[in-house]
Amino acid sequence: MKKFTIYIIIGVSMLFLASCGKQHQAESVVKDFMEAHLVDPSSLSDVTFRDLDSTTTFRGDSLIQQLRKAAAASGRYQSNASYEAPDGASNKLLFVRVSYRQKGEERSDTYYLNSSLTGVVAVKTN
């Protein structure tokens, strides 16, 4: 029984560490995107990330294009922002919601990332 308990503790610890690694990687990708594509990244402060999650299925290119156009039209992001393509092997996207202050205004956006966590696929301005 003692060995079984140790295996359970080790297994849970490994899962926890793996999920922390993905969260950190997602935050890093989003921070880089914000620095590169926000209209005024120097006014950014109080950035808070929620937990990384995944969509159940990938909804298609038309929705992604709509989100990208809406982000450009919001005035928060540069109109020529460069996005990654979704991973072809996966039918889901990962997402993280980010709250921040910019020029004294509280803002919140949802960032959709490809499943390999190498880049932002789209942004939903909330």
PDB file of C-alpha atoms in Angstrom:
ATOM      1  CA  MET A   1       0.000   0.000   0.000  1.00  0.00           C
ATOM      2  CA  LYS A   2       2.862   2.374   0.797  1.00  0.00           C
ATOM      3  CA  LYS A   3       4.397   1.907  -2.680  1.00  0.00           C
ATOM      4  CA  PHE A   4       1.030   2.558  -4.312  1.00  0.00           C
ATOM      5  CA  THR A   5       0.679   5.862  -2.422  1.00  0.00           C
ATOM      6  CA  ILE A   6       4.178   6.917  -3.477  1.00  0.00           C
ATOM      7  CA  TYR A   7       3.385   6.145  -7.133  1.00  0.00           C
ATOM      8  CA  ILE A   8       0.194   8.184  -6.928  1.00  0.00           C
ATOM      9  CA  ILE A   9       2.061  11.148  -5.434  1.00  0.00           C
ATOM     10  CA  ILE A  10       4.775  10.944  -8.088  1.00  0.00           C
ATOM     11  CA  GLY A  11       2.189  10.688 -10.881  1.00  0.00           C
ATOM     12  CA  VAL A  12       0.192  13.662  -9.664  1.00  0.00           C
ATOM     13  CA  SER A  13       3.385  15.703  -9.244  1.00  0.00           C
ATOM     14  CA  MET A  14       4.478  14.932 -12.798  1.00  0.00           C
ATOM     15  CA  LEU A  15       1.086  15.974 -14.185  1.00  0.00           C
ATOM     16  CA  PHE A  16       1.203  19.188 -12.178  1.00  0.00           C
ATOM     17  CA  LEU A  17       4.698  20.042 -13.437  1.00  0.00           C
ATOM     18  CA  ALA A  18       3.732  19.278 -17.035  1.00  0.00           C
ATOM     19  CA  SER A  19       0.697  21.552 -16.871  1.00  0.00           C
ATOM     20  CA  CYS A  20       2.777  24.342 -15.302  1.00  0.00           C
ATOM     21  CA  GLY A  21       5.212  24.070 -18.197  1.00  0.00           C
ATOM     22  CA  LYS A  22       2.435  24.482 -20.768  1.00  0.00           C
ATOM     23  CA  GLN A  23       0.977  27.429 -18.861  1.00  0.00           C
ATOM     24  CA  HIS A  24       4.368  29.138 -18.743  1.00  0.00           C
ATOM     25  CA  GLN A  25       4.979  28.499 -22.442  1.00  0.00           C
ATOM     26  CA  ALA A  26       1.538  29.893 -23.351  1.00  0.00           C
ATOM     27  CA  GLU A  27       2.137  32.999 -21.237  1.00  0.00           C
ATOM     28  CA  SER A  28       5.495  33.562 -22.904  1.00  0.00           C
ATOM     29  CA  VAL A  29       3.988  33.260 -26.405  1.00  0.00           C
ATOM     30  CA  VAL A  30       1.158  35.660 -25.526  1.00  0.00           C
ATOM     31  CA  LYS A  31       3.525  38.202 -23.906  1.00  0.00           C
ATOM     32  CA  ASP A  32       5.682  38.176 -27.043  1.00  0.00           C
ATOM     33  CA  PHE A  33       2.598  38.655 -29.219  1.00  0.00           C
ATOM     34  CA  MET A  34       1.376  41.548 -27.076  1.00  0.00           C
ATOM     35  CA  GLU A  35       4.776  43.258 -27.193  1.00  0.00           C
ATOM     36  CA  ALA A  36       4.959  42.875 -30.965  1.00  0.00           C
ATOM     37  CA  HIS A  37       1.367  43.647 -31.969  1.00  0.00           C
ATOM     38  CA  LEU A  38      -0.387  45.885 -29.445  1.00  0.00           C
ATOM     39  CA  VAL A  39      -0.709  49.434 -30.724  1.00  0.00           C
ATOM     40  CA  ASP A  40       1.056  50.862 -27.653  1.00  0.00           C
ATOM     41  CA  PRO A  41       2.806  48.056 -25.753  1.00  0.00           C
ATOM     42  CA  SER A  42       4.775  50.508 -23.597  1.00  0.00           C
ATOM     43  CA  SER A  43       1.553  51.491 -21.775  1.00  0.00           C
ATOM     44  CA  LEU A  44       0.823  47.881 -20.791  1.00  0.00           C
ATOM     45  CA  SER A  45       0.651  47.051 -17.058  1.00  0.00           C
ATOM     46  CA  ASP A  46      -0.918  44.683 -14.523  1.00  0.00           C
ATOM     47  CA  VAL A  47      -0.986  41.680 -16.872  1.00  0.00           C
ATOM     48  CA  THR A  48      -2.824  38.703 -15.334  1.00  0.00           C
ATOM     49  CA  PHE A  49      -3.242  35.304 -16.982  1.00  0.00           C
ATOM     50  CA  ARG A  50      -6.039  32.820 -16.343  1.00  0.00           C
ATOM     51  CA  ASP A  51      -5.472  29.075 -16.664  1.00  0.00           C
ATOM     52  CA  LEU A  52      -4.717  27.593 -20.062  1.00  0.00           C
ATOM     53  CA  ASP A  53      -7.613  25.592 -21.498  1.00  0.00           C
ATOM     54  CA  SER A  54      -8.549  23.978 -24.796  1.00  0.00           C
ATOM     55  CA  THR A  55     -11.424  24.188 -27.219  1.00  0.00           C
ATOM     56  CA  THR A  56     -13.311  20.977 -27.850  1.00  0.00           C
ATOM     57  CA  THR A  57     -13.014  21.289 -31.622  1.00  0.00           C
ATOM     58  CA  PHE A  58     -11.497  23.644 -34.124  1.00  0.00           C
ATOM     59  CA  ARG A  59     -14.286  25.747 -35.636  1.00  0.00           C
ATOM     60  CA  GLY A  60     -12.684  26.563 -38.966  1.00  0.00           C
ATOM     61  CA  ASP A  61     -10.882  29.299 -40.805  1.00  0.00           C
ATOM     62  CA  SER A  62     -13.872  31.614 -41.211  1.00  0.00           C
ATOM     63  CA  LEU A  63     -14.199  32.139 -37.445  1.00  0.00           C
ATOM     64  CA  ILE A  64     -10.461  32.734 -37.114  1.00  0.00           C
ATOM     65  CA  GLN A  65     -10.565  35.319 -39.899  1.00  0.00           C
ATOM     66  CA  GLN A  66     -13.493  37.091 -38.198  1.00  0.00           C
ATOM     67  CA  LEU A  67     -11.606  37.208 -34.880  1.00  0.00           C
ATOM     68  CA  ARG A  68      -8.492  38.577 -36.589  1.00  0.00           C
ATOM     69  CA  LYS A  69     -10.486  41.304 -38.369  1.00  0.00           C
ATOM     70  CA  ALA A  70     -12.284  42.256 -35.154  1.00  0.00           C
ATOM     71  CA  ALA A  71      -8.965  42.509 -33.290  1.00  0.00           C
ATOM     72  CA  ALA A  72      -7.570  44.842 -35.968  1.00  0.00           C
ATOM     73  CA  ALA A  73     -10.777  46.917 -35.962  1.00  0.00           C
ATOM     74  CA  SER A  74     -10.703  47.253 -32.156  1.00  0.00           C
ATOM     75  CA  GLY A  75      -7.770  49.655 -32.337  1.00  0.00           C
ATOM     76  CA  ARG A  76      -5.859  47.633 -29.737  1.00  0.00           C
ATOM     77  CA  TYR A  77      -3.809  45.646 -32.231  1.00  0.00           C
ATOM     78  CA  GLN A  78      -1.869  46.630 -35.309  1.00  0.00           C
ATOM     79  CA  SER A  79      -3.740  45.911 -38.515  1.00  0.00           C
ATOM     80  CA  ASN A  80      -0.754  43.994 -39.915  1.00  0.00           C
ATOM     81  CA  ALA A  81      -0.399  41.635 -36.922  1.00  0.00           C
ATOM     82  CA  SER A  82       1.062  38.288 -37.920  1.00  0.00           C
ATOM     83  CA  TYR A  83      -0.636  35.137 -36.693  1.00  0.00           C
ATOM     84  CA  GLU A  84       0.279  31.465 -36.696  1.00  0.00           C
ATOM     85  CA  ALA A  85      -1.750  28.841 -38.506  1.00  0.00           C
ATOM     86  CA  PRO A  86      -3.554  26.178 -36.475  1.00  0.00           C
ATOM     87  CA  ASP A  87      -1.714  22.863 -36.280  1.00  0.00           C
ATOM     88  CA  GLY A  88      -2.961  20.656 -39.091  1.00  0.00           C
ATOM     89  CA  ALA A  89      -2.761  17.463 -37.039  1.00  0.00           C
ATOM     90  CA  SER A  90      -5.052  18.732 -34.292  1.00  0.00           C
ATOM     91  CA  ASN A  91      -8.681  19.799 -34.412  1.00  0.00           C
ATOM     92  CA  LYS A  92      -8.464  21.940 -31.275  1.00  0.00           C
ATOM     93  CA  LEU A  93      -6.949  25.200 -30.133  1.00  0.00           C
ATOM     94  CA  LEU A  94      -5.641  26.189 -26.734  1.00  0.00           C
ATOM     95  CA  PHE A  95      -6.735  29.462 -25.204  1.00  0.00           C
ATOM     96  CA  VAL A  96      -5.875  31.721 -22.316  1.00  0.00           C
ATOM     97  CA  ARG A  97      -7.701  34.814 -21.118  1.00  0.00           C
ATOM     98  CA  VAL A  98      -5.556  37.796 -20.202  1.00  0.00           C
ATOM     99  CA  SER A  99      -6.560  40.843 -18.167  1.00  0.00           C
ATOM    100  CA  TYR A 100      -4.409  43.965 -18.310  1.00  0.00           C
ATOM    101  CA  ARG A 101      -4.359  47.727 -18.037  1.00  0.00           C
ATOM    102  CA  GLN A 102      -3.427  49.936 -20.944  1.00  0.00           C
ATOM    103  CA  LYS A 103      -3.477  53.715 -20.793  1.00  0.00           C
ATOM    104  CA  GLY A 104      -5.431  53.502 -17.530  1.00  0.00           C
ATOM    105  CA  GLU A 105      -8.178  51.299 -19.019  1.00  0.00           C
ATOM    106  CA  GLU A 106      -8.890  47.775 -17.811  1.00  0.00           C
ATOM    107  CA  ARG A 107      -8.986  45.350 -20.714  1.00  0.00           C
ATOM    108  CA  SER A 108      -9.384  41.642 -21.256  1.00  0.00           C
ATOM    109  CA  ASP A 109      -8.645  39.530 -24.317  1.00  0.00           C
ATOM    110  CA  THR A 110      -8.738  35.831 -25.100  1.00  0.00           C
ATOM    111  CA  TYR A 111      -5.761  34.463 -27.021  1.00  0.00           C
ATOM    112  CA  TYR A 112      -6.153  31.321 -29.111  1.00  0.00           C
ATOM    113  CA  LEU A 113      -2.928  29.379 -29.612  1.00  0.00           C
ATOM    114  CA  ASN A 114      -2.044  26.437 -31.804  1.00  0.00           C
ATOM    115  CA  SER A 115      -1.848  23.115 -29.985  1.00  0.00           C
ATOM    116  CA  SER A 116       1.962  23.061 -30.128  1.00  0.00           C
ATOM    117  CA  LEU A 117       2.052  26.433 -28.281  1.00  0.00           C
ATOM    118  CA  THR A 118       4.313  28.062 -30.843  1.00  0.00           C
ATOM    119  CA  GLY A 119       2.112  31.030 -31.701  1.00  0.00           C
ATOM    120  CA  VAL A 120      -1.136  32.954 -31.467  1.00  0.00           C
ATOM    121  CA  VAL A 121      -3.778  31.898 -34.021  1.00  0.00           C
ATOM    122  CA  ALA A 122      -6.341  34.618 -33.175  1.00  0.00           C
ATOM    123  CA  VAL A 123      -7.341  37.128 -30.505  1.00  0.00           C
ATOM    124  CA  LYS A 124     -10.825  37.829 -29.209  1.00  0.00           C
ATOM    125  CA  THR A 125     -11.113  41.289 -27.692  1.00  0.00           C
ATOM    126  CA  ASN A 126     -13.514  41.111 -24.749  1.00  0.00           C
TER     127      ASN A 126
END
